[in-house]
Amino acid sequence: MLPILHLNGWKIANPTVLARMDDQELTNLFTGYGWKPYFVEGDVPEEMHQLMAGTLDTIVKEIRSIQDTARQNNVRKAGDASLPAWPMIVLRSPKGWTGPKVVDGKPIEGTWRAHQVPVADLQSKPEHLKILEDWMRSYRPEELFDKNGKLIPELAELAPKGERRMGANPHANGGLLLRDLVMPDFRDYAVSVPKPGTENAEATRVLGVFLRDVMKLNADSKNFRVFGPDETASNRLDALFEVTDKLWMEPMLPVDEHLSQHGRVLEMLSEHMCQGWLEGYLLTGRHGFFSCYEAFIHIIDSMFNQHAKWLKVTREIEWRRPIASLNYLLTSHVWRQDHNGFTHQDPGFIDHVINKKADIVRVYLPPDANCLLSVGDHCLRSRHYVNVIVAGKQPALQFLDMESAIEHCSTGIGIWEWASTDKGAEPDVVMACAGDVPTLETLAAVDLLRQHFPDIRIRVVNVVDLMTIQPSSEHPHGLPDVDFDSMFTVDKPIIFAYHGYPWLIHRLTYRRHNHDNLHVRGYKEEGTTTTPFDMAVLNDLDRYHLAGDAVDRVPRLQKVGGHFKQFLRNKLVEHKQYIYERGDDLPEIRDWTWPY
Amino acid sequence: MLPILHLNGWKIANPTVLARMDDQELTNLFTGYGWKPYFVEGDVPEEMHQLMAGTLDTIVKEIRSIQDTARQNNVRKAGDASLPAWPMIVLRSPKGWTGPKVVDGKPIEGTWRAHQVPVADLQSKPEHLKILEDWMRSYRPEELFDKNGKLIPELAELAPKGERRMGANPHANGGLLLRDLVMPDFRDYAVSVPKPGTENAEATRVLGVFLRDVMKLNADSKNFRVFGPDETASNRLDALFEVTDKLWMEPMLPVDEHLSQHGRVLEMLSEHMCQGWLEGYLLTGRHGFFSCYEAFIHIIDSMFNQHAKWLKVTREIEWRRPIASLNYLLTSHVWRQDHNGFTHQDPGFIDHVINKKADIVRVYLPPDANCLLSVGDHCLRSRHYVNVIVAGKQPALQFLDMESAIEHCSTGIGIWEWASTDKGAEPDVVMACAGDVPTLETLAAVDLLRQHFPDIRIRVVNVVDLMTIQPSSEHPHGLPDVDFDSMFTVDKPIIFAYHGYPWLIHRLTYRRHNHDNLHVRGYKEEGTTTTPFDMAVLNDLDRYHLAGDAVDRVPRLQKVGGHFKQFLRNKLVEHKQYIYERGDDLPEIRDWTWPY
């Protein structure tokens, strides 16, 4: 690659900072960035042409020489600081070069006024029309076209042929180059779940082992990379380092671990860089996976927008082949910021993403490790989507064995029969949940309700694929209304515990028949550095609030629930006192498991 | 200001790029950025202390000397390239310096392992407890504290006193320094609107004249600045340049306009820089105004998040004084991207903003110039909010004279009686709108409906303050349910034309009694480089779709509306043909005004 910094001096309305720096300052800056700048400067077209051609000749030789040396000394040793300085060009030429020099007495060429339309109002100002004509004639069209207005053959032949044409280059239509990843069987990585809700695992750590083998199986194809802002290990995907390293081009020290010039994990504490690298990698026909702290993925909101727009538009262009999906794993999420607190809490990327076209975006909230494996496998095989997966990295209860997880994730939403008590009857209440922590709190609330009201008919619904709750008219994954109605009823209260901002669930379901009975809990921007359970309490998403919400909305419990509501309030007081004294959650909360 | 680049070598899990660059590379880079780097490097505390102290002595003298020279030669002349290079320090010291050297046989000090907790598991590993004890004793507490555990007076006296204490410095509690802006009377800038919907004005250009005078009246106080990514003129606020310039510190050329070293408009084609500058300016007790292309404000989503979180938390801290609000003007908006197209279309910043706490965020969609003046005045006077104002810059119909605009904006929502036909009766349909283009299209739809169904009872409601449509329990600006019900009815169809993504209106109103009858049109991510009216058509927000929506939902029109619906469909065909041939909107659409 040969970067050309084109300094034409101006933006829409202002000079640019770099254009006003002298050559010495620019040399300092770009040498500091690791480049070797060559300057091509002037405003006489013929001279500039020769200067540019000569500079390119010099530079191409230099690039070849660097490449030869690098290929002879394949791996740089620790301590070797001889990073090559690649050439670059600083091209200084006037903005609006060879366009109108002066219009209405004001200089145009070489100023910001050359931006967009240098001479306007042609219909009403004949002197402007004359400027336009002189300008056009300055290109001597009589020498470029024949009598029929056709480009003369000598010039037409200069254009590249076949795949050397810019738009026909397969690297500009990456789907042409795309090869399926060789995938291991994700079932082989399953966590054993003999009974739901009794044992712990770290979901992202399990996924990391799967990703390790995806990396290994595609090592020869060199078409899979993992990206992360210094967080691959923190997000517990470090099994990857058993088979590859982190890419590192700077000098190395003996103390370094898992760094190499050939590493396929790209880490830099810049979400912008990770996103940019990944987009380029996908657009040129490869596959990737980006893990990020949930709150900080907002840094690339605007970049995501443009990529989603690109996917939408190219899907409508017949000759464009689909590319691999852009896969985000958002972890270190809002509910488990035990050390970092309020600044690290923002589950709003989902809200941002689903403003984009339904045929482009997918959002998954796997409740446990086996579901995360199933979803991860699906996303890596998919094409031309943006997939957002939200999953925790902390030890957490596991709910589904692999067979159940596959069924559950394939539908994307389902009744958890083992937790429900309404089989063969209408439920009194539907307890719905999406996300790992909301699922845990919902099940613990169901446990409380069942203990205190043994005859209550509860239906537990878990949502993995968030798009299922939208109407099928709005999203291809949306459940048809009849199915939604049979799952959520048309007249019973629904208590929905959701991972993110609660109003998003209303936004997705406002057309559903039972929407008026839907009551959502989620993150309402309350947080600090506190215990995991207290985060749920601060946002009314905890088991005690959820159980209370059910009592408030089931008519027959409302009448008899007074004592139970008092029990719940007392539990919350006990919780606050305990964490204040101990800095840790009550053992009965921390160690809760599903009762058998 | 003296920047110190502290290179301790590592992040959580990796070396940092800058730390692995040698002093020559760093000198190149930072000289290129315009600084003069001094290096303070080592790992022996006593030597480093002397080195740092000596370097600081040198640097403080150098800063004084630059300041003296600058104050003697107050204004740099065009062509003067002698920008001073300010000193900075590159401090290289080990990460985890003076902490544990080795734990479990692995080096800690001077590696990434020193991040967060360098030695853990103290309860179960006595050898770790010993490491902790040795580490703590290495600071020789017996020399620092007396027998009662109190810090010895010689050390206690080293701390600064009074306002020199970091937390007591008034610049760290900017509200203490905040002075009200001297404000001109915004009524003096009113556009004349003798009759609603008949004359055009450019809303942001009108606001620009008002901002010019805010700038002028506060020139001596030097506490107001305007920020923008190269767009102040493009966004038609260029009246500002009658009283101030754009800040420019690089060399100047004779061709330059409105640049100076003392300009109070900060322009840089980086939304990040504008946001960062503005936040710092507000936090230190000043006032600011940020105008930005609507689509690209998402670039600072994450920075907005942190500022909003800061405002929320400090509002709860008694000794923190409120600071000036962060004011965004989003213009060059989604509906008028005649030249730029799909990449420049994203009205989703509002969705992002309202996830934050209701007592911090405000969103305004003034429909015309007088409303924009009223809203702009209000925002500049407000404290401790984030205000988002969305307004177009193109010539557009004006609806309210200044007196009506003040009434309308003070309530934030209102029935436009001059456009309504339901006075003294129940309406058949409520036509609601928020945003300038949706307001125009709604009124044109009302005109069509009144022409074809003279006896139809239409109520036109315009929303300026978007938060009014939320329940009062959710936002302090929310209309009480009784008022909302009397404005929107409890059982009549509502056709709501909204500036942004339509589901946001559902999200805000799902608790309202008449929500089931609410039908929202807005931007649904369809766009390209096309005519202004065609943008509305692509998203079903145009007058013909809105009029058809009303017919579909008013029972008595459904029965008789067949011919009218066909007329509307034909109009859309005529529109498509016309713009395809002419590249411009039909005159009857482009030049439509409210009929009298």
Coordinates of C-alpha atoms in Angstrom, one line a residue, chain B residues 9-488:
Chain B
G9 CA 4.8 0.4 28.9
W10 CA 1.6 -1.5 29.2
K11 CA -2.2 -1.7 29.1
I12 CA -4.3 -4.5 30.7
A13 CA -2.8 -7.2 28.5
N14 CA -0.5 -5.7 26.0
P15 CA 2.4 -3.3 25.5
T16 CA 1.4 0.1 24.3
V17 CA 2.5 1.3 20.9
L18 CA 4.0 4.6 22.0
A19 CA 6.0 2.9 24.8
R20 CA 7.8 0.7 22.3
M21 CA 8.9 3.6 20.1
D22 CA 12.4 4.9 20.8
D23 CA 13.1 8.5 21.9
Q24 CA 13.9 9.6 18.4
E25 CA 10.6 8.3 17.0
L26 CA 8.7 9.9 19.8
T27 CA 10.6 13.2 19.3
N28 CA 9.6 13.1 15.6
L29 CA 6.0 12.4 16.4
F30 CA 5.5 15.0 19.0
T31 CA 7.6 17.6 17.3
G32 CA 5.3 16.9 14.3
Y33 CA 2.3 17.6 16.6
G34 CA 3.9 20.9 17.5
W35 CA 5.4 20.1 20.9
K36 CA 8.9 20.2 22.3
P37 CA 9.4 16.9 24.2
Y38 CA 11.5 16.6 27.3
F39 CA 12.3 13.0 28.4
V40 CA 12.2 11.9 32.0
E41 CA 13.2 8.2 32.1
G42 CA 14.3 5.7 34.7
D43 CA 13.3 3.4 37.5
V44 CA 15.4 4.6 40.5
P45 CA 12.9 6.8 42.6
E46 CA 15.5 9.2 44.0
E47 CA 17.1 9.9 40.7
M48 CA 13.7 10.2 38.9
H49 CA 12.6 12.7 41.6
Q50 CA 15.6 15.0 40.9
L51 CA 15.3 14.6 37.2
M52 CA 11.6 15.4 37.2
A53 CA 12.1 18.5 39.4
G54 CA 14.9 19.8 37.3
T55 CA 12.9 19.3 34.1
L56 CA 9.9 21.1 35.5
D57 CA 12.1 24.0 36.5
T58 CA 13.4 24.3 33.0
I59 CA 10.0 23.9 31.4
V60 CA 8.2 26.4 33.6
K61 CA 10.8 29.1 32.6
E62 CA 10.3 28.2 29.0
I63 CA 6.5 28.5 29.2
R64 CA 6.9 31.9 30.9
S65 CA 9.2 33.0 28.1
I66 CA 6.8 31.9 25.4
Q67 CA 3.9 33.7 27.2
D68 CA 6.0 36.9 27.5
T69 CA 6.8 36.9 23.8
A70 CA 3.2 36.2 22.8
R71 CA 1.9 39.0 25.0
Q72 CA 4.4 41.5 23.5
N73 CA 3.5 40.6 19.9
N74 CA -0.2 40.2 20.5
V75 CA -1.3 39.4 17.0
R76 CA 0.6 37.2 14.6
K77 CA 0.7 38.5 11.0
A78 CA -0.4 36.7 7.9
G79 CA 2.6 34.5 6.7
D80 CA 4.2 34.5 10.1
A81 CA 5.1 30.8 10.7
S82 CA 6.8 31.3 14.0
L83 CA 4.3 29.2 16.0
P84 CA 6.0 28.4 19.4
A85 CA 6.7 24.8 20.3
W86 CA 5.3 24.3 23.8
P87 CA 7.3 22.0 26.1
M88 CA 5.9 18.6 27.1
I89 CA 7.3 15.7 29.1
V90 CA 7.6 12.1 28.1
L91 CA 7.8 10.2 31.4
R92 CA 9.0 6.6 31.2
S93 CA 8.7 4.6 34.4
P94 CA 7.8 1.0 35.1
K95 CA 4.2 0.0 35.4
G96 CA 3.5 -1.0 39.0
W97 CA 6.6 1.0 40.0
T98 CA 7.8 0.1 43.6
G99 CA 5.1 -2.6 43.8
P100 CA 5.8 -6.3 44.1
K101 CA 8.7 -7.4 41.8
V102 CA 7.8 -11.1 41.4
V103 CA 4.7 -13.1 42.4
D104 CA 4.5 -16.9 41.8
G105 CA 7.7 -16.7 39.8
K106 CA 6.4 -14.2 37.3
P107 CA 7.6 -10.6 37.0
I108 CA 5.0 -8.1 38.1
E109 CA 6.6 -4.6 38.3
G110 CA 7.4 -3.4 34.8
T111 CA 4.8 -5.7 33.1
W112 CA 1.1 -5.7 32.3
R113 CA 0.6 -8.0 35.2
A114 CA 0.8 -5.0 37.5
H115 CA -2.6 -3.8 36.2
Q116 CA -5.3 -3.6 38.9
V117 CA -4.4 -6.2 41.6
P118 CA -0.7 -7.2 41.5
V119 CA -1.0 -9.8 44.3
A120 CA -4.3 -11.6 45.2
D121 CA -5.6 -14.6 47.2
L122 CA -4.2 -13.2 50.4
Q123 CA -6.5 -15.3 52.6
S124 CA -5.4 -18.7 51.1
K125 CA -1.7 -18.0 50.3
P126 CA 0.5 -16.9 53.2
E127 CA 3.4 -16.3 50.8
H128 CA 1.2 -13.7 49.0
L129 CA 0.4 -12.0 52.3
K130 CA 4.1 -11.8 53.0
I131 CA 4.6 -10.1 49.6
L132 CA 1.9 -7.6 50.5
E133 CA 3.5 -6.9 53.9
D134 CA 7.0 -6.4 52.4
W135 CA 5.5 -4.1 49.8
M136 CA 3.7 -2.0 52.3
R137 CA 6.7 -1.9 54.7
S138 CA 8.9 -0.7 51.8
Y139 CA 7.2 2.7 52.1
R140 CA 8.6 2.9 55.7
P141 CA 5.3 3.8 57.4
E142 CA 7.2 4.3 60.7
E143 CA 8.8 7.4 59.2
L144 CA 5.5 8.8 57.8
F145 CA 3.1 8.4 60.7
D146 CA 3.4 9.1 64.4
K147 CA 2.6 6.6 67.2
N148 CA -1.1 7.3 66.9
G149 CA -1.1 6.5 63.2
K150 CA -1.3 10.2 62.3
L151 CA 0.5 11.7 59.3
I152 CA 3.5 13.6 60.6
P153 CA 3.1 17.4 60.4
E154 CA 6.1 18.0 58.0
L155 CA 4.3 15.8 55.4
A156 CA 0.8 17.1 56.1
E157 CA 2.0 20.6 55.4
L158 CA 3.1 19.7 51.9
A159 CA -0.5 19.5 50.7
P160 CA -1.7 22.7 49.0
K161 CA -4.1 25.0 50.9
G162 CA -7.5 26.4 50.1
E163 CA -8.4 26.7 46.4
R164 CA -5.0 25.2 45.4
R165 CA -6.4 21.8 46.6
M166 CA -7.3 19.9 43.4
G167 CA -10.9 19.3 44.4
A168 CA -11.5 22.8 45.8
N169 CA -10.1 24.6 42.7
P170 CA -13.1 26.5 41.3
H171 CA -12.1 25.4 37.8
A172 CA -13.0 21.9 38.8
N173 CA -16.5 23.1 40.0
G174 CA -17.2 25.3 37.0
G175 CA -20.7 26.2 38.2
L176 CA -19.0 28.4 40.8
L177 CA -17.4 30.5 38.0
L178 CA -20.5 30.5 35.8
R179 CA -21.9 33.9 34.9
D180 CA -25.2 34.3 33.1
L181 CA -24.8 35.3 29.5
V182 CA -25.9 38.8 28.6
M183 CA -28.7 38.0 26.2
P184 CA -30.3 40.1 23.5
D185 CA -34.1 40.0 23.3
F186 CA -34.7 37.1 20.8
R187 CA -38.0 38.7 19.8
D188 CA -36.0 41.4 18.0
Y189 CA -34.8 38.8 15.5
A190 CA -38.3 37.6 14.6
V191 CA -39.2 36.8 11.0
S192 CA -42.4 38.5 10.0
V193 CA -45.2 36.0 9.5
P194 CA -48.3 38.0 8.5
K195 CA -50.2 34.8 7.7
P196 CA -49.1 31.2 8.6
G197 CA -47.6 29.1 5.8
T198 CA -47.1 31.7 3.1
E199 CA -43.5 32.9 3.3
N200 CA -40.1 31.3 3.3
A201 CA -37.1 31.8 5.6
E202 CA -34.0 29.9 6.5
A203 CA -34.3 29.0 10.2
T204 CA -30.7 28.6 11.1
R205 CA -29.7 31.7 9.2
V206 CA -32.1 33.7 11.5
L207 CA -30.7 32.0 14.5
G208 CA -27.2 32.9 13.3
V209 CA -28.0 36.6 13.6
F210 CA -29.2 36.1 17.2
L211 CA -26.1 34.1 18.0
R212 CA -24.0 36.9 16.5
D213 CA -25.4 39.3 19.1
V214 CA -25.0 36.8 21.9
M215 CA -21.4 36.7 20.9
K216 CA -21.1 40.4 20.7
L217 CA -22.8 41.1 24.1
N218 CA -20.5 38.7 25.8
A219 CA -17.2 39.6 24.0
D220 CA -15.7 41.2 27.0
S221 CA -16.6 38.4 29.4
K222 CA -15.0 35.9 26.9
N223 CA -17.4 33.2 28.1
F224 CA -19.2 32.1 25.0
R225 CA -17.9 30.0 22.1
V226 CA -19.5 28.3 19.1
F227 CA -18.2 24.9 17.9
G228 CA -18.6 23.2 14.6
P229 CA -16.9 20.7 12.3
D230 CA -16.1 23.0 9.4
E231 CA -19.9 23.7 9.1
T232 CA -20.7 27.0 10.8
A233 CA -21.1 28.7 7.4
S234 CA -22.6 25.6 5.7
N235 CA -25.1 25.5 8.5
R236 CA -25.8 29.2 7.8
L237 CA -24.7 30.6 11.1
D238 CA -22.1 32.9 9.3
A239 CA -23.5 36.1 10.7
L240 CA -21.2 35.2 13.6
F241 CA -18.3 36.2 11.4
E242 CA -19.5 39.8 11.5
V243 CA -18.3 40.0 15.2
T244 CA -15.7 37.3 15.6
D245 CA -13.5 34.9 13.6
K246 CA -12.6 31.3 13.6
L247 CA -9.7 30.5 15.9
W248 CA -6.6 29.7 13.8
M249 CA -3.1 29.2 15.3
E250 CA -1.3 28.1 12.1
P251 CA 0.3 30.5 9.6
M252 CA -2.2 32.6 7.6
L253 CA -2.4 33.6 4.0
P254 CA -3.7 36.9 2.5
V255 CA -6.6 34.9 0.9
D256 CA -7.9 33.8 4.3
E257 CA -11.2 35.1 5.6
H258 CA -12.5 35.2 9.2
L259 CA -9.5 33.5 10.7
S260 CA -7.6 34.9 13.7
Q261 CA -5.8 33.9 16.8
H262 CA -8.6 35.4 18.9
G263 CA -11.6 33.9 17.0
R264 CA -14.3 32.6 19.3
V265 CA -15.7 30.1 16.7
L266 CA -13.8 26.7 16.9
E267 CA -14.0 24.8 13.7
M268 CA -12.2 21.5 13.0
L269 CA -13.5 18.7 10.8
S270 CA -13.6 16.4 13.9
E271 CA -16.8 16.0 15.8
H272 CA -14.7 14.4 18.6
M273 CA -12.6 17.6 19.0
C274 CA -15.6 19.9 19.0
Q275 CA -17.3 17.8 21.6
G276 CA -14.2 17.5 23.8
W277 CA -13.4 21.3 23.6
L278 CA -17.1 22.1 24.4
E279 CA -17.2 19.7 27.4
G280 CA -14.0 21.2 28.8
Y281 CA -15.3 24.7 28.2
L282 CA -18.6 24.0 30.0
L283 CA -17.0 22.2 32.9
T284 CA -14.8 25.2 33.6
G285 CA -17.8 27.5 33.8
R286 CA -18.4 28.9 30.4
H287 CA -21.2 28.7 27.7
G288 CA -21.2 27.0 24.3
F289 CA -23.2 26.1 21.2
F290 CA -22.3 23.2 18.9
S291 CA -23.8 23.0 15.4
C292 CA -23.4 19.7 13.5
Y293 CA -24.7 17.8 10.5
E294 CA -27.4 15.6 12.1
A295 CA -26.1 12.2 10.7
F296 CA -22.6 12.7 12.0
I297 CA -23.3 13.7 15.6
H298 CA -23.4 9.9 16.2
I299 CA -19.6 10.2 16.1
I300 CA -19.7 11.5 19.6
D301 CA -22.4 9.1 21.0
S302 CA -20.0 7.7 23.5
M303 CA -18.7 11.1 24.6
F304 CA -22.3 12.3 25.1
N305 CA -22.9 9.2 27.2
Q306 CA -20.2 10.1 29.6
H307 CA -21.1 13.8 29.8
A308 CA -24.7 12.9 30.5
K309 CA -23.6 10.4 33.2
W310 CA -21.5 13.1 34.7
L311 CA -24.4 15.6 34.8
K312 CA -26.6 13.0 36.4
V313 CA -24.2 12.1 39.1
T314 CA -23.1 15.7 39.9
R315 CA -26.8 16.8 40.1
E316 CA -27.0 14.6 43.2
I317 CA -23.9 16.0 44.8
E318 CA -24.8 19.0 47.0
W319 CA -21.7 21.1 46.7
R320 CA -21.5 20.7 42.9
R321 CA -23.0 23.8 41.2
P322 CA -24.9 23.4 38.0
I323 CA -23.0 24.2 34.8
A324 CA -24.3 25.6 31.5
S325 CA -26.2 23.1 29.3
L326 CA -24.5 21.4 26.4
N327 CA -26.4 22.7 23.4
Y328 CA -26.5 20.8 20.1
L329 CA -28.0 22.3 16.9
L330 CA -28.5 19.4 14.5
T331 CA -29.1 20.7 11.0
S332 CA -28.4 19.7 7.4
H333 CA -30.8 17.0 8.5
V334 CA -32.1 13.7 7.1
W335 CA -34.9 15.3 4.9
R336 CA -32.7 17.7 3.0
Q337 CA -29.6 15.8 1.7
D338 CA -30.3 16.8 -1.9
H339 CA -26.6 16.5 -2.8
N340 CA -25.2 14.1 -0.2
G341 CA -27.7 11.2 -0.1
F342 CA -28.0 8.1 2.0
T343 CA -24.7 8.3 3.9
H344 CA -25.8 11.7 5.4
Q345 CA -29.2 10.5 6.7
D346 CA -29.5 9.4 10.3
P347 CA -31.9 11.0 12.7
G348 CA -31.1 8.5 15.5
F349 CA -29.2 10.7 17.9
I350 CA -32.5 11.6 19.5
D351 CA -33.1 7.9 20.2
H352 CA -29.6 7.6 21.7
V353 CA -30.0 10.8 23.9
I354 CA -33.3 9.8 25.5
N355 CA -31.9 6.6 27.0
K356 CA -30.3 8.9 29.5
K357 CA -31.9 10.3 32.6
A358 CA -35.1 12.4 32.0
D359 CA -33.9 15.2 34.3
I360 CA -30.8 15.7 32.1
V361 CA -32.0 15.5 28.5
R362 CA -34.2 17.8 26.4
V363 CA -35.1 17.4 22.7
Y364 CA -36.7 20.2 20.6
L365 CA -38.0 20.2 17.0
P366 CA -38.9 23.8 16.2
P367 CA -41.0 23.9 13.1
D368 CA -39.9 27.3 11.9
A369 CA -37.5 30.2 12.5
N370 CA -39.4 32.0 15.2
C371 CA -39.8 28.8 17.2
L372 CA -36.1 28.1 16.7
L373 CA -35.3 31.5 18.2
S374 CA -37.5 30.9 21.2
V375 CA -36.0 27.5 21.7
G376 CA -32.4 28.7 21.2
D377 CA -32.9 31.5 23.7
H378 CA -34.3 29.0 26.3
C379 CA -31.5 26.5 25.8
L380 CA -28.7 29.1 26.2
R381 CA -30.3 30.2 29.5
S382 CA -30.8 26.7 30.8
R383 CA -28.4 24.8 33.2
H384 CA -27.1 21.3 33.5
Y385 CA -29.0 19.8 30.6
V386 CA -28.1 18.3 27.3
N387 CA -30.4 20.2 24.8
V388 CA -30.8 18.7 21.3
I389 CA -32.3 21.1 18.8
V390 CA -33.1 19.8 15.3
A391 CA -33.8 22.4 12.6
G392 CA -33.4 22.7 8.9
K393 CA -31.2 25.3 7.2
Q394 CA -33.0 25.4 3.8
P395 CA -35.6 28.0 2.8
A396 CA -38.9 26.7 4.3
L397 CA -42.4 27.9 5.0
Q398 CA -42.9 29.9 8.2
F399 CA -45.9 29.2 10.4
L400 CA -45.9 31.2 13.6
D401 CA -45.4 34.9 14.3
M402 CA -43.2 35.6 17.3
E403 CA -46.0 35.9 19.8
S404 CA -47.6 32.6 18.7
A405 CA -44.1 31.0 18.6
I406 CA -43.4 32.0 22.2
E407 CA -46.7 30.6 23.4
H408 CA -46.2 27.4 21.4
C409 CA -42.7 26.8 22.5
S410 CA -43.4 27.6 26.2
T411 CA -46.0 24.8 26.3
G412 CA -43.9 22.7 23.9
I413 CA -47.0 21.2 22.2
G414 CA -50.2 22.7 20.9
I415 CA -53.2 22.6 18.6
W416 CA -52.7 24.8 15.6
E417 CA -56.2 26.4 15.5
W418 CA -55.7 28.2 12.2
A419 CA -55.1 24.8 10.4
S420 CA -57.7 22.8 12.3
T421 CA -61.4 22.4 11.4
D422 CA -62.7 20.7 14.5
K423 CA -63.3 23.7 16.8
G424 CA -66.3 23.1 19.1
A425 CA -66.6 19.5 18.1
E426 CA -64.9 16.2 18.3
P427 CA -62.3 15.7 15.6
D428 CA -62.5 12.9 13.0
V429 CA -58.8 12.7 13.0
V430 CA -55.8 14.2 14.8
M431 CA -52.9 15.1 12.4
A432 CA -49.8 15.5 14.6
C433 CA -46.3 16.5 13.5
A434 CA -42.9 17.1 15.0
G435 CA -40.0 18.6 12.9
D436 CA -40.0 21.1 10.1
V437 CA -40.5 18.8 7.0
P438 CA -43.1 16.6 8.7
T439 CA -45.0 19.8 9.7
L440 CA -44.9 21.0 6.1
E441 CA -46.2 17.7 4.8
T442 CA -48.9 17.4 7.4
L443 CA -50.3 20.8 6.6
A444 CA -50.2 20.1 2.9
A445 CA -52.1 16.8 3.6
V446 CA -54.6 18.7 5.7
D447 CA -55.1 21.1 2.8
L448 CA -55.8 18.1 0.4
L449 CA -58.2 16.6 2.9
R450 CA -60.1 19.8 3.4
Q451 CA -60.4 20.3 -0.4
H452 CA -61.8 16.9 -1.0
F453 CA -63.8 16.5 2.2
P454 CA -65.0 20.0 3.2
D455 CA -66.9 18.7 6.2
I456 CA -64.0 16.7 7.7
R457 CA -63.1 17.7 11.3
I458 CA -59.3 17.8 11.5
R459 CA -57.2 18.7 14.5
V460 CA -53.6 19.7 13.8
V461 CA -51.2 19.2 16.7
N462 CA -47.6 20.3 16.5
V463 CA -44.9 19.1 18.9
V464 CA -41.8 21.2 19.6
D465 CA -40.7 19.7 22.9
L466 CA -40.6 16.0 22.2
M467 CA -40.6 15.1 25.9
T468 CA -44.2 16.5 26.3
I469 CA -45.6 13.4 24.7
Q470 CA -44.1 11.1 27.4
P471 CA -46.2 10.6 30.5
S472 CA -45.5 13.1 33.3
S473 CA -44.3 10.2 35.4
E474 CA -41.5 9.6 33.0
H475 CA -40.3 13.1 32.2
P476 CA -40.8 16.4 34.0
H477 CA -42.0 18.0 30.7
G478 CA -44.5 15.2 30.1
L479 CA -48.1 16.3 29.6
P480 CA -50.4 14.9 32.3
D481 CA -52.7 12.2 30.9
V482 CA -55.8 14.3 31.1
D483 CA -54.2 17.0 29.0
F484 CA -52.8 14.5 26.6
D485 CA -56.2 12.8 26.3
S486 CA -58.0 16.1 25.6
M487 CA -55.4 17.0 22.9
F488 CA -55.1 13.6 21.2

